[in-house]
mmCIF file with all atom_site columns, C-alpha atoms in Angstrom:
data_model
loop_
_atom_site.group_PDB
_atom_site.id
_atom_site.type_symbol
_atom_site.label_atom_id
_atom_site.label_alt_id
_atom_site.label_comp_id
_atom_site.label_asym_id
_atom_site.label_entity_id
_atom_site.label_seq_id
_atom_site.pdbx_PDB_ins_code
_atom_site.Cartn_x
_atom_site.Cartn_y
_atom_site.Cartn_z
_atom_site.occupancy
_atom_site.B_iso_or_equiv
_atom_site.pdbx_formal_charge
_atom_site.auth_seq_id
_atom_site.auth_comp_id
_atom_site.auth_asym_id
_atom_site.auth_atom_id
_atom_site.pdbx_PDB_model_num
ATOM 1   C CA . UNK A 1 1   ? -161.078 136.390 5.048   1.00 0.00 ? 21  UNK A CA 1
ATOM 2   C CA . UNK A 1 2   ? -162.072 132.992 4.541   1.00 0.00 ? 22  UNK A CA 1
ATOM 3   C CA . UNK A 1 3   ? -159.707 129.772 5.197   1.00 0.00 ? 23  UNK A CA 1
ATOM 4   C CA . UNK A 1 4   ? -159.042 127.177 2.539   1.00 0.00 ? 24  UNK A CA 1
ATOM 5   C CA . UNK A 1 5   ? -157.227 124.186 2.625   1.00 0.00 ? 25  UNK A CA 1
ATOM 6   C CA . UNK A 1 6   ? -153.719 123.237 4.391   1.00 0.00 ? 26  UNK A CA 1
ATOM 7   C CA . UNK A 1 7   ? -152.180 120.488 3.244   1.00 0.00 ? 27  UNK A CA 1
ATOM 8   C CA . UNK A 1 8   ? -149.420 119.915 5.643   1.00 0.00 ? 28  UNK A CA 1
ATOM 9   C CA . UNK A 1 9   ? -148.190 116.242 3.896   1.00 0.00 ? 29  UNK A CA 1
ATOM 10  C CA . UNK A 1 10  ? -146.791 118.366 0.505   1.00 0.00 ? 30  UNK A CA 1
ATOM 11  C CA . UNK A 1 11  ? -145.901 121.614 3.062   1.00 0.00 ? 31  UNK A CA 1
ATOM 12  C CA . UNK A 1 12  ? -148.875 123.470 0.775   1.00 0.00 ? 32  UNK A CA 1
ATOM 13  C CA . UNK A 1 13  ? -149.989 126.469 3.646   1.00 0.00 ? 33  UNK A CA 1
ATOM 14  C CA . UNK A 1 14  ? -153.825 127.953 2.412   1.00 0.00 ? 34  UNK A CA 1
ATOM 15  C CA . UNK A 1 15  ? -153.666 131.100 0.876   1.00 0.00 ? 35  UNK A CA 1
ATOM 16  C CA . UNK A 1 16  ? -154.288 133.853 3.952   1.00 0.00 ? 36  UNK A CA 1
ATOM 17  C CA . UNK A 1 17  ? -153.852 131.827 6.878   1.00 0.00 ? 37  UNK A CA 1
ATOM 18  C CA . UNK A 1 18  ? -152.057 133.704 9.605   1.00 0.00 ? 38  UNK A CA 1
ATOM 19  C CA . UNK A 1 19  ? -149.128 131.632 11.442  1.00 0.00 ? 39  UNK A CA 1
ATOM 20  C CA . UNK A 1 20  ? -148.029 132.082 14.732  1.00 0.00 ? 40  UNK A CA 1
ATOM 21  C CA . UNK A 1 21  ? -144.528 133.213 15.702  1.00 0.00 ? 41  UNK A CA 1
ATOM 22  C CA . UNK A 1 22  ? -141.936 130.150 16.403  1.00 0.00 ? 42  UNK A CA 1
ATOM 23  C CA . UNK A 1 23  ? -141.684 128.891 19.815  1.00 0.00 ? 43  UNK A CA 1
ATOM 24  C CA . UNK A 1 24  ? -138.232 130.417 20.944  1.00 0.00 ? 44  UNK A CA 1
ATOM 25  C CA . UNK A 1 25  ? -140.390 134.048 19.414  1.00 0.00 ? 45  UNK A CA 1
ATOM 26  C CA . UNK A 1 26  ? -143.597 133.607 21.291  1.00 0.00 ? 46  UNK A CA 1
ATOM 27  C CA . UNK A 1 27  ? -142.569 132.325 24.954  1.00 0.00 ? 47  UNK A CA 1
ATOM 28  C CA . UNK A 1 28  ? -145.965 133.494 26.480  1.00 0.00 ? 48  UNK A CA 1
ATOM 29  C CA . UNK A 1 29  ? -146.625 133.403 30.406  1.00 0.00 ? 49  UNK A CA 1
ATOM 30  C CA . UNK A 1 30  ? -149.229 132.004 32.270  1.00 0.00 ? 50  UNK A CA 1
ATOM 31  C CA . UNK A 1 31  ? -151.895 130.950 29.437  1.00 0.00 ? 51  UNK A CA 1
ATOM 32  C CA . UNK A 1 32  ? -154.559 129.268 31.228  1.00 0.00 ? 52  UNK A CA 1
ATOM 33  C CA . UNK A 1 33  ? -157.297 129.971 28.459  1.00 0.00 ? 53  UNK A CA 1
ATOM 34  C CA . UNK A 1 34  ? -158.245 126.777 25.873  1.00 0.00 ? 54  UNK A CA 1
ATOM 35  C CA . UNK A 1 35  ? -159.866 127.279 22.357  1.00 0.00 ? 55  UNK A CA 1
ATOM 36  C CA . UNK A 1 36  ? -161.896 124.175 20.319  1.00 0.00 ? 56  UNK A CA 1
ATOM 37  C CA . UNK A 1 37  ? -162.377 123.847 16.872  1.00 0.00 ? 57  UNK A CA 1
ATOM 38  C CA . UNK A 1 38  ? -165.986 122.419 16.846  1.00 0.00 ? 58  UNK A CA 1
ATOM 39  C CA . UNK A 1 39  ? -165.366 119.723 14.250  1.00 0.00 ? 59  UNK A CA 1
ATOM 40  C CA . UNK A 1 40  ? -167.927 116.822 13.677  1.00 0.00 ? 60  UNK A CA 1
ATOM 41  C CA . UNK A 1 41  ? -166.823 113.529 14.865  1.00 0.00 ? 61  UNK A CA 1
ATOM 42  C CA . UNK A 1 42  ? -167.688 111.579 11.597  1.00 0.00 ? 62  UNK A CA 1
ATOM 43  C CA . UNK A 1 43  ? -166.216 113.121 8.242   1.00 0.00 ? 63  UNK A CA 1
ATOM 44  C CA . UNK A 1 44  ? -168.602 111.521 5.495   1.00 0.00 ? 64  UNK A CA 1
ATOM 45  C CA . UNK A 1 45  ? -167.275 111.469 1.913   1.00 0.00 ? 65  UNK A CA 1
ATOM 46  C CA . UNK A 1 46  ? -169.488 111.577 -0.313  1.00 0.00 ? 66  UNK A CA 1
ATOM 47  C CA . UNK A 1 47  ? -167.685 113.915 -3.454  1.00 0.00 ? 67  UNK A CA 1
ATOM 48  C CA . UNK A 1 48  ? -164.204 113.717 -4.374  1.00 0.00 ? 68  UNK A CA 1
ATOM 49  C CA . UNK A 1 49  ? -164.412 117.776 -2.728  1.00 0.00 ? 69  UNK A CA 1
ATOM 50  C CA . UNK A 1 50  ? -166.036 118.629 0.122   1.00 0.00 ? 70  UNK A CA 1
ATOM 51  C CA . UNK A 1 51  ? -166.195 121.869 1.881   1.00 0.00 ? 71  UNK A CA 1
ATOM 52  C CA . UNK A 1 52  ? -167.598 121.969 5.284   1.00 0.00 ? 72  UNK A CA 1
ATOM 53  C CA . UNK A 1 53  ? -167.473 125.095 7.627   1.00 0.00 ? 73  UNK A CA 1
ATOM 54  C CA . UNK A 1 54  ? -165.847 124.216 11.092  1.00 0.00 ? 74  UNK A CA 1
ATOM 55  C CA . UNK A 1 55  ? -166.906 127.022 13.740  1.00 0.00 ? 75  UNK A CA 1
ATOM 56  C CA . UNK A 1 56  ? -164.311 127.752 16.729  1.00 0.00 ? 76  UNK A CA 1
ATOM 57  C CA . UNK A 1 57  ? -165.161 126.937 19.870  1.00 0.00 ? 77  UNK A CA 1
ATOM 58  C CA . UNK A 1 58  ? -167.441 128.743 22.230  1.00 0.00 ? 78  UNK A CA 1
ATOM 59  C CA . UNK A 1 59  ? -164.620 128.121 25.016  1.00 0.00 ? 79  UNK A CA 1
ATOM 60  C CA . UNK A 1 60  ? -162.377 130.060 22.650  1.00 0.00 ? 80  UNK A CA 1
ATOM 61  C CA . UNK A 1 61  ? -161.442 133.883 24.134  1.00 0.00 ? 81  UNK A CA 1
ATOM 62  C CA . UNK A 1 62  ? -162.958 136.668 21.368  1.00 0.00 ? 82  UNK A CA 1
ATOM 63  C CA . UNK A 1 63  ? -159.403 138.018 21.119  1.00 0.00 ? 83  UNK A CA 1
ATOM 64  C CA . UNK A 1 64  ? -158.750 134.537 19.571  1.00 0.00 ? 84  UNK A CA 1
ATOM 65  C CA . UNK A 1 65  ? -158.131 135.211 15.866  1.00 0.00 ? 85  UNK A CA 1
ATOM 66  C CA . UNK A 1 66  ? -156.576 132.126 14.313  1.00 0.00 ? 86  UNK A CA 1
ATOM 67  C CA . UNK A 1 67  ? -155.705 128.803 15.400  1.00 0.00 ? 87  UNK A CA 1
ATOM 68  C CA . UNK A 1 68  ? -154.289 125.671 13.549  1.00 0.00 ? 88  UNK A CA 1
ATOM 69  C CA . UNK A 1 69  ? -154.418 122.099 14.227  1.00 0.00 ? 89  UNK A CA 1
ATOM 70  C CA . UNK A 1 70  ? -152.627 119.243 12.868  1.00 0.00 ? 90  UNK A CA 1
ATOM 71  C CA . UNK A 1 71  ? -154.269 115.181 12.189  1.00 0.00 ? 91  UNK A CA 1
ATOM 72  C CA . UNK A 1 72  ? -152.637 112.408 12.550  1.00 0.00 ? 92  UNK A CA 1
ATOM 73  C CA . UNK A 1 73  ? -153.429 109.115 12.252  1.00 0.00 ? 93  UNK A CA 1
ATOM 74  C CA . UNK A 1 74  ? -153.433 106.074 14.990  1.00 0.00 ? 94  UNK A CA 1
ATOM 75  C CA . UNK A 1 75  ? -149.806 105.374 13.730  1.00 0.00 ? 95  UNK A CA 1
ATOM 76  C CA . UNK A 1 76  ? -148.705 108.855 14.729  1.00 0.00 ? 96  UNK A CA 1
ATOM 77  C CA . UNK A 1 77  ? -148.281 110.188 10.676  1.00 0.00 ? 97  UNK A CA 1
ATOM 78  C CA . UNK A 1 78  ? -149.473 113.669 9.870   1.00 0.00 ? 98  UNK A CA 1
ATOM 79  C CA . UNK A 1 79  ? -151.458 114.295 6.908   1.00 0.00 ? 99  UNK A CA 1
ATOM 80  C CA . UNK A 1 80  ? -153.448 117.312 7.646   1.00 0.00 ? 100 UNK A CA 1
ATOM 81  C CA . UNK A 1 81  ? -154.127 120.449 8.614   1.00 0.00 ? 101 UNK A CA 1
ATOM 82  C CA . UNK A 1 82  ? -156.379 122.951 9.151   1.00 0.00 ? 102 UNK A CA 1
ATOM 83  C CA . UNK A 1 83  ? -158.275 126.010 11.285  1.00 0.00 ? 103 UNK A CA 1
ATOM 84  C CA . UNK A 1 84  ? -160.434 128.858 11.657  1.00 0.00 ? 104 UNK A CA 1
ATOM 85  C CA . UNK A 1 85  ? -159.496 132.402 10.186  1.00 0.00 ? 105 UNK A CA 1
ATOM 86  C CA . UNK A 1 86  ? -160.145 135.914 11.499  1.00 0.00 ? 106 UNK A CA 1
ATOM 87  C CA . UNK A 1 87  ? -163.408 135.377 10.837  1.00 0.00 ? 107 UNK A CA 1
ATOM 88  C CA . UNK A 1 88  ? -164.963 132.769 13.449  1.00 0.00 ? 108 UNK A CA 1
ATOM 89  C CA . UNK A 1 89  ? -164.601 129.479 11.311  1.00 0.00 ? 109 UNK A CA 1
ATOM 90  C CA . UNK A 1 90  ? -162.299 127.757 9.066   1.00 0.00 ? 110 UNK A CA 1
ATOM 91  C CA . UNK A 1 91  ? -163.048 125.760 5.956   1.00 0.00 ? 111 UNK A CA 1
ATOM 92  C CA . UNK A 1 92  ? -162.355 122.209 5.652   1.00 0.00 ? 112 UNK A CA 1
ATOM 93  C CA . UNK A 1 93  ? -161.441 119.814 2.532   1.00 0.00 ? 113 UNK A CA 1
ATOM 94  C CA . UNK A 1 94  ? -162.795 116.690 3.631   1.00 0.00 ? 114 UNK A CA 1
ATOM 95  C CA . UNK A 1 95  ? -161.603 114.735 0.957   1.00 0.00 ? 115 UNK A CA 1
ATOM 96  C CA . UNK A 1 96  ? -157.930 115.352 2.231   1.00 0.00 ? 116 UNK A CA 1
ATOM 97  C CA . UNK A 1 97  ? -158.763 115.049 5.836   1.00 0.00 ? 117 UNK A CA 1
ATOM 98  C CA . UNK A 1 98  ? -158.097 110.687 5.358   1.00 0.00 ? 118 UNK A CA 1
ATOM 99  C CA . UNK A 1 99  ? -158.954 107.516 3.729   1.00 0.00 ? 119 UNK A CA 1
ATOM 100 C CA . UNK A 1 100 ? -162.316 106.205 5.001   1.00 0.00 ? 120 UNK A CA 1
ATOM 101 C CA . UNK A 1 101 ? -162.331 103.767 7.607   1.00 0.00 ? 121 UNK A CA 1
ATOM 102 C CA . UNK A 1 102 ? -159.179 106.230 9.107   1.00 0.00 ? 122 UNK A CA 1
ATOM 103 C CA . UNK A 1 103 ? -159.616 107.948 12.648  1.00 0.00 ? 123 UNK A CA 1
ATOM 104 C CA . UNK A 1 104 ? -157.382 110.672 13.000  1.00 0.00 ? 124 UNK A CA 1
ATOM 105 C CA . UNK A 1 105 ? -156.732 112.976 16.035  1.00 0.00 ? 125 UNK A CA 1
ATOM 106 C CA . UNK A 1 106 ? -156.373 116.573 16.064  1.00 0.00 ? 126 UNK A CA 1
ATOM 107 C CA . UNK A 1 107 ? -153.570 118.536 18.648  1.00 0.00 ? 127 UNK A CA 1
ATOM 108 C CA . UNK A 1 108 ? -152.749 121.990 18.064  1.00 0.00 ? 128 UNK A CA 1
ATOM 109 C CA . UNK A 1 109 ? -149.969 123.098 15.109  1.00 0.00 ? 129 UNK A CA 1
ATOM 110 C CA . UNK A 1 110 ? -146.275 123.844 16.045  1.00 0.00 ? 130 UNK A CA 1
ATOM 111 C CA . UNK A 1 111 ? -146.482 125.424 19.494  1.00 0.00 ? 131 UNK A CA 1
ATOM 112 C CA . UNK A 1 112 ? -150.424 125.031 19.903  1.00 0.00 ? 132 UNK A CA 1
ATOM 113 C CA . UNK A 1 113 ? -151.587 128.384 20.686  1.00 0.00 ? 133 UNK A CA 1
ATOM 114 C CA . UNK A 1 114 ? -154.440 130.481 19.234  1.00 0.00 ? 134 UNK A CA 1
ATOM 115 C CA . UNK A 1 115 ? -153.409 133.972 18.349  1.00 0.00 ? 135 UNK A CA 1
ATOM 116 C CA . UNK A 1 116 ? -154.819 137.602 18.323  1.00 0.00 ? 136 UNK A CA 1
ATOM 117 C CA . UNK A 1 117 ? -154.884 140.115 16.208  1.00 0.00 ? 137 UNK A CA 1
ATOM 118 C CA . UNK A 1 118 ? -151.190 141.014 16.860  1.00 0.00 ? 138 UNK A CA 1
ATOM 119 C CA . UNK A 1 119 ? -149.681 137.364 16.174  1.00 0.00 ? 139 UNK A CA 1
ATOM 120 C CA . UNK A 1 120 ? -149.897 136.837 20.549  1.00 0.00 ? 140 UNK A CA 1
ATOM 121 C CA . UNK A 1 121 ? -150.496 133.639 21.686  1.00 0.00 ? 141 UNK A CA 1
ATOM 122 C CA . UNK A 1 122 ? -154.213 133.624 23.670  1.00 0.00 ? 142 UNK A CA 1
ATOM 123 C CA . UNK A 1 123 ? -155.232 130.486 24.398  1.00 0.00 ? 143 UNK A CA 1
ATOM 124 C CA . UNK A 1 124 ? -154.305 126.481 24.040  1.00 0.00 ? 144 UNK A CA 1
ATOM 125 C CA . UNK A 1 125 ? -155.446 124.594 21.249  1.00 0.00 ? 145 UNK A CA 1
ATOM 126 C CA . UNK A 1 126 ? -157.818 121.157 22.711  1.00 0.00 ? 146 UNK A CA 1
ATOM 127 C CA . UNK A 1 127 ? -157.350 118.452 20.889  1.00 0.00 ? 147 UNK A CA 1
ATOM 128 C CA . UNK A 1 128 ? -159.992 116.299 18.798  1.00 0.00 ? 148 UNK A CA 1
ATOM 129 C CA . UNK A 1 129 ? -161.085 113.014 17.180  1.00 0.00 ? 149 UNK A CA 1
ATOM 130 C CA . UNK A 1 130 ? -162.168 112.565 13.881  1.00 0.00 ? 150 UNK A CA 1
ATOM 131 C CA . UNK A 1 131 ? -163.291 109.629 12.030  1.00 0.00 ? 151 UNK A CA 1
ATOM 132 C CA . UNK A 1 132 ? -163.598 109.579 8.211   1.00 0.00 ? 152 UNK A CA 1
ATOM 133 C CA . UNK A 1 133 ? -166.163 107.336 6.402   1.00 0.00 ? 153 UNK A CA 1
ATOM 134 C CA . UNK A 1 134 ? -167.323 106.984 2.551   1.00 0.00 ? 154 UNK A CA 1
ATOM 135 C CA . UNK A 1 135 ? -170.747 107.727 2.431   1.00 0.00 ? 155 UNK A CA 1
ATOM 136 C CA . UNK A 1 136 ? -173.829 104.747 1.335   1.00 0.00 ? 156 UNK A CA 1
ATOM 137 C CA . UNK A 1 137 ? -177.062 105.242 -0.498  1.00 0.00 ? 157 UNK A CA 1
ATOM 138 C CA . UNK A 1 138 ? -180.085 102.924 -1.018  1.00 0.00 ? 158 UNK A CA 1
ATOM 139 C CA . UNK A 1 139 ? -183.265 103.056 -3.662  1.00 0.00 ? 159 UNK A CA 1
ATOM 140 C CA . UNK A 1 140 ? -186.151 101.476 -2.935  1.00 0.00 ? 160 UNK A CA 1
ATOM 141 C CA . UNK A 1 141 ? -189.081 100.748 -5.494  1.00 0.00 ? 161 UNK A CA 1
ATOM 142 C CA . UNK A 1 142 ? -192.046 98.220  -5.093  1.00 0.00 ? 162 UNK A CA 1
ATOM 143 C CA . UNK A 1 143 ? -194.728 96.414  -6.636  1.00 0.00 ? 163 UNK A CA 1
ATOM 144 C CA . UNK A 1 144 ? -197.352 95.013  -5.550  1.00 0.00 ? 164 UNK A CA 1
ATOM 145 C CA . UNK A 1 145 ? -199.669 92.565  -7.168  1.00 0.00 ? 165 UNK A CA 1
ATOM 146 C CA . UNK A 1 146 ? -202.942 90.702  -6.258  1.00 0.00 ? 166 UNK A CA 1
ATOM 147 C CA . UNK A 1 147 ? -201.541 89.987  -2.692  1.00 0.00 ? 167 UNK A CA 1
ATOM 148 C CA . UNK A 1 148 ? -197.957 89.614  -2.936  1.00 0.00 ? 168 UNK A CA 1
ATOM 149 C CA . UNK A 1 149 ? -195.702 93.077  -2.808  1.00 0.00 ? 169 UNK A CA 1
ATOM 150 C CA . UNK A 1 150 ? -192.190 92.573  -4.332  1.00 0.00 ? 170 UNK A CA 1
ATOM 151 C CA . UNK A 1 151 ? -189.484 95.460  -2.784  1.00 0.00 ? 171 UNK A CA 1
ATOM 152 C CA . UNK A 1 152 ? -186.188 95.970  -4.731  1.00 0.00 ? 172 UNK A CA 1
ATOM 153 C CA . UNK A 1 153 ? -183.398 97.626  -3.224  1.00 0.00 ? 173 UNK A CA 1
ATOM 154 C CA . UNK A 1 154 ? -180.377 98.959  -4.716  1.00 0.00 ? 174 UNK A CA 1
ATOM 155 C CA . UNK A 1 155 ? -177.664 99.708  -2.381  1.00 0.00 ? 175 UNK A CA 1
ATOM 156 C CA . UNK A 1 156 ? -174.604 102.143 -3.521  1.00 0.00 ? 176 UNK A CA 1
ATOM 157 C CA . UNK A 1 157 ? -171.706 103.564 -1.739  1.00 0.00 ? 177 UNK A CA 1
ATOM 158 C CA . UNK A 1 158 ? -168.952 106.433 -2.243  1.00 0.00 ? 178 UNK A CA 1
ATOM 159 C CA . UNK A 1 159 ? -165.765 104.812 -3.628  1.00 0.00 ? 179 UNK A CA 1
ATOM 160 C CA . UNK A 1 160 ? -162.902 107.315 -3.055  1.00 0.00 ? 180 UNK A CA 1
ATOM 161 C CA . UNK A 1 161 ? -160.719 105.978 -5.790  1.00 0.00 ? 181 UNK A CA 1
ATOM 162 C CA . UNK A 1 162 ? -163.519 106.435 -8.349  1.00 0.00 ? 182 UNK A CA 1
ATOM 163 C CA . UNK A 1 163 ? -165.273 109.269 -6.957  1.00 0.00 ? 183 UNK A CA 1
ATOM 164 C CA . UNK A 1 164 ? -168.123 107.648 -7.543  1.00 0.00 ? 184 UNK A CA 1
ATOM 165 C CA . UNK A 1 165 ? -170.919 105.171 -6.193  1.00 0.00 ? 185 UNK A CA 1
ATOM 166 C CA . UNK A 1 166 ? -170.578 102.335 -6.799  1.00 0.00 ? 186 UNK A CA 1
ATOM 167 C CA . UNK A 1 167 ? -172.414 98.999  -5.902  1.00 0.00 ? 187 UNK A CA 1
ATOM 168 C CA . UNK A 1 168 ? -172.619 98.252  -2.806  1.00 0.00 ? 188 UNK A CA 1
ATOM 169 C CA . UNK A 1 169 ? -172.248 94.011  -1.781  1.00 0.00 ? 189 UNK A CA 1
ATOM 170 C CA . UNK A 1 170 ? -173.031 94.545  1.802   1.00 0.00 ? 190 UNK A CA 1
ATOM 171 C CA . UNK A 1 171 ? -176.829 93.099  3.667   1.00 0.00 ? 191 UNK A CA 1
ATOM 172 C CA . UNK A 1 172 ? -179.983 94.901  3.324   1.00 0.00 ? 192 UNK A CA 1
ATOM 173 C CA . UNK A 1 173 ? -182.337 95.003  5.686   1.00 0.00 ? 193 UNK A CA 1
ATOM 174 C CA . UNK A 1 174 ? -185.931 95.756  4.664   1.00 0.00 ? 194 UNK A CA 1
ATOM 175 C CA . UNK A 1 175 ? -188.976 97.449  7.273   1.00 0.00 ? 195 UNK A CA 1
ATOM 176 C CA . UNK A 1 176 ? -192.728 97.813  6.745   1.00 0.00 ? 196 UNK A CA 1
ATOM 177 C CA . UNK A 1 177 ? -194.525 100.637 8.923   1.00 0.00 ? 197 UNK A CA 1
ATOM 178 C CA . UNK A 1 178 ? -198.270 100.073 8.961   1.00 0.00 ? 198 UNK A CA 1
ATOM 179 C CA . UNK A 1 179 ? -200.656 103.506 7.178   1.00 0.00 ? 199 UNK A CA 1
ATOM 180 C CA . UNK A 1 180 ? -200.993 106.394 10.039  1.00 0.00 ? 200 UNK A CA 1
ATOM 181 C CA . UNK A 1 181 ? -198.155 104.697 12.645  1.00 0.00 ? 201 UNK A CA 1
ATOM 182 C CA . UNK A 1 182 ? -194.410 105.342 13.498  1.00 0.00 ? 202 UNK A CA 1
ATOM 183 C CA . UNK A 1 183 ? -193.471 102.075 14.367  1.00 0.00 ? 203 UNK A CA 1
ATOM 184 C CA . UNK A 1 184 ? -191.020 100.257 11.606  1.00 0.00 ? 204 UNK A CA 1
ATOM 185 C CA . UNK A 1 185 ? -190.268 97.025  11.520  1.00 0.00 ? 205 UNK A CA 1
ATOM 186 C CA . UNK A 1 186 ? -188.104 94.681  9.985   1.00 0.00 ? 206 UNK A CA 1
ATOM 187 C CA . UNK A 1 187 ? -189.236 92.344  7.740   1.00 0.00 ? 207 UNK A CA 1
ATOM 188 C CA . UNK A 1 188 ? -185.333 90.940  7.267   1.00 0.00 ? 208 UNK A CA 1
ATOM 189 C CA . UNK A 1 189 ? -182.103 90.997  5.437   1.00 0.00 ? 209 UNK A CA 1
ATOM 190 C CA . UNK A 1 190 ? -181.473 89.446  2.104   1.00 0.00 ? 210 UNK A CA 1
ATOM 191 C CA . UNK A 1 191 ? -177.730 90.549  0.093   1.00 0.00 ? 211 UNK A CA 1
ATOM 192 C CA . UNK A 1 192 ? -177.810 92.078  -2.985  1.00 0.00 ? 212 UNK A CA 1
ATOM 193 C CA . UNK A 1 193 ? -177.852 90.018  -6.246  1.00 0.00 ? 213 UNK A CA 1
ATOM 194 C CA . UNK A 1 194 ? -174.374 88.629  -8.258  1.00 0.00 ? 214 UNK A CA 1
ATOM 195 C CA . UNK A 1 195 ? -175.439 89.872  -11.593 1.00 0.00 ? 215 UNK A CA 1
ATOM 196 C CA . UNK A 1 196 ? -177.767 92.727  -10.588 1.00 0.00 ? 216 UNK A CA 1
ATOM 197 C CA . UNK A 1 197 ? -176.338 94.653  -7.797  1.00 0.00 ? 217 UNK A CA 1
ATOM 198 C CA . UNK A 1 198 ? -180.040 94.618  -6.274  1.00 0.00 ? 218 UNK A CA 1
ATOM 199 C CA . UNK A 1 199 ? -181.684 92.842  -3.407  1.00 0.00 ? 219 UNK A CA 1
ATOM 200 C CA . UNK A 1 200 ? -185.230 91.993  -2.908  1.00 0.00 ? 220 UNK A CA 1
ATOM 201 C CA . UNK A 1 201 ? -187.755 91.096  -0.548  1.00 0.00 ? 221 UNK A CA 1
ATOM 202 C CA . UNK A 1 202 ? -191.224 89.707  -1.157  1.00 0.00 ? 222 UNK A CA 1
ATOM 203 C CA . UNK A 1 203 ? -193.950 89.431  1.118   1.00 0.00 ? 223 UNK A CA 1
ATOM 204 C CA . UNK A 1 204 ? -197.979 87.865  1.304   1.00 0.00 ? 224 UNK A CA 1
ATOM 205 C CA . UNK A 1 205 ? -200.258 91.067  1.518   1.00 0.00 ? 225 UNK A CA 1
ATOM 206 C CA . UNK A 1 206 ? -203.300 93.124  0.350   1.00 0.00 ? 226 UNK A CA 1
ATOM 207 C CA . UNK A 1 207 ? -202.844 96.419  2.215   1.00 0.00 ? 227 UNK A CA 1
ATOM 208 C CA . UNK A 1 208 ? -201.103 99.569  1.538   1.00 0.00 ? 228 UNK A CA 1
ATOM 209 C CA . UNK A 1 209 ? -197.783 99.868  3.566   1.00 0.00 ? 229 UNK A CA 1
ATOM 210 C CA . UNK A 1 210 ? -194.652 102.121 3.789   1.00 0.00 ? 230 UNK A CA 1
ATOM 211 C CA . UNK A 1 211 ? -191.467 100.495 3.139   1.00 0.00 ? 231 UNK A CA 1
ATOM 212 C CA . UNK A 1 212 ? -188.090 101.455 3.672   1.00 0.00 ? 232 UNK A CA 1
ATOM 213 C CA . UNK A 1 213 ? -184.667 99.504  3.075   1.00 0.00 ? 233 UNK A CA 1
ATOM 214 C CA . UNK A 1 214 ? -181.681 99.803  5.685   1.00 0.00 ? 234 UNK A CA 1
ATOM 215 C CA . UNK A 1 215 ? -177.852 99.044  4.890   1.00 0.00 ? 235 UNK A CA 1
ATOM 216 C CA . UNK A 1 216 ? -175.829 99.016  8.030   1.00 0.00 ? 236 UNK A CA 1
ATOM 217 C CA . UNK A 1 217 ? -172.302 100.917 8.803   1.00 0.00 ? 237 UNK A CA 1
ATOM 218 C CA . UNK A 1 218 ? -169.155 99.035  7.880   1.00 0.00 ? 238 UNK A CA 1
ATOM 219 C CA . UNK A 1 219 ? -165.791 99.272  8.819   1.00 0.00 ? 239 UNK A CA 1
ATOM 220 C CA . UNK A 1 220 ? -165.332 101.815 6.213   1.00 0.00 ? 240 UNK A CA 1
ATOM 221 C CA . UNK A 1 221 ? -168.739 103.252 5.085   1.00 0.00 ? 241 UNK A CA 1
ATOM 222 C CA . UNK A 1 222 ? -171.300 105.055 6.588   1.00 0.00 ? 242 UNK A CA 1
ATOM 223 C CA . UNK A 1 223 ? -174.953 103.241 7.215   1.00 0.00 ? 243 UNK A CA 1
ATOM 224 C CA . UNK A 1 224 ? -178.169 104.223 5.367   1.00 0.00 ? 244 UNK A CA 1
ATOM 225 C CA . UNK A 1 225 ? -181.307 104.242 4.894   1.00 0.00 ? 245 UNK A CA 1
ATOM 226 C CA . UNK A 1 226 ? -183.903 104.250 1.736   1.00 0.00 ? 246 UNK A CA 1
ATOM 227 C CA . UNK A 1 227 ? -186.493 106.989 1.455   1.00 0.00 ? 247 UNK A CA 1
ATOM 228 C CA . UNK A 1 228 ? -189.890 105.236 2.490   1.00 0.00 ? 248 UNK A CA 1
ATOM 229 C CA . UNK A 1 229 ? -191.669 104.110 -0.299  1.00 0.00 ? 249 UNK A CA 1
ATOM 230 C CA . UNK A 1 230 ? -195.939 103.439 -0.682  1.00 0.00 ? 250 UNK A CA 1
ATOM 231 C CA . UNK A 1 231 ? -196.972 100.372 -1.997  1.00 0.00 ? 251 UNK A CA 1
#
């Protein structure tokens, strides 16, 4: 069985998801086992739809076949639910977890139990926390003429409203590394040009070096490094 997304906000349950009995029917006695879902602490949006496979935790009893968690915002609003099925994991559609910069707390849905193949509660679901951010990227080019090396970086980030990567207005850090070395050294920061969207940095050197650019994390956007460029 391949678990699909559960959108609680719309009341639509994923096809094939096994949901436990009502609280009144379950009446579990002395259940001490716990069960977690191996959610990554950070969820990064890079496309309109991203499915990631999330395994059930090693603490779950072997008999635990299905479980469902609900994600809640800091304000307590329930906006998303997901969990694992009989194959030991579940698919989460990252695009629906929350807007960029949104923190979620995940707790067991309804009565908060995992169920066995006979739909009986066998474990208490552990809570988890995640933070959703938009992904960033930065492209680096470089040109060396005589003793002047000019580096140009173009930072972008994923815009969840447009579903595309767009111009990033945050500052860029340029770094250098001597050929054969493993140590990176900061050169300096630069902001993108308001017209071109590019950040530039020029140094005086007649030596070939490795360079890279870095954009730091923000409230809603992750950090990113460019590929290494030798100039």
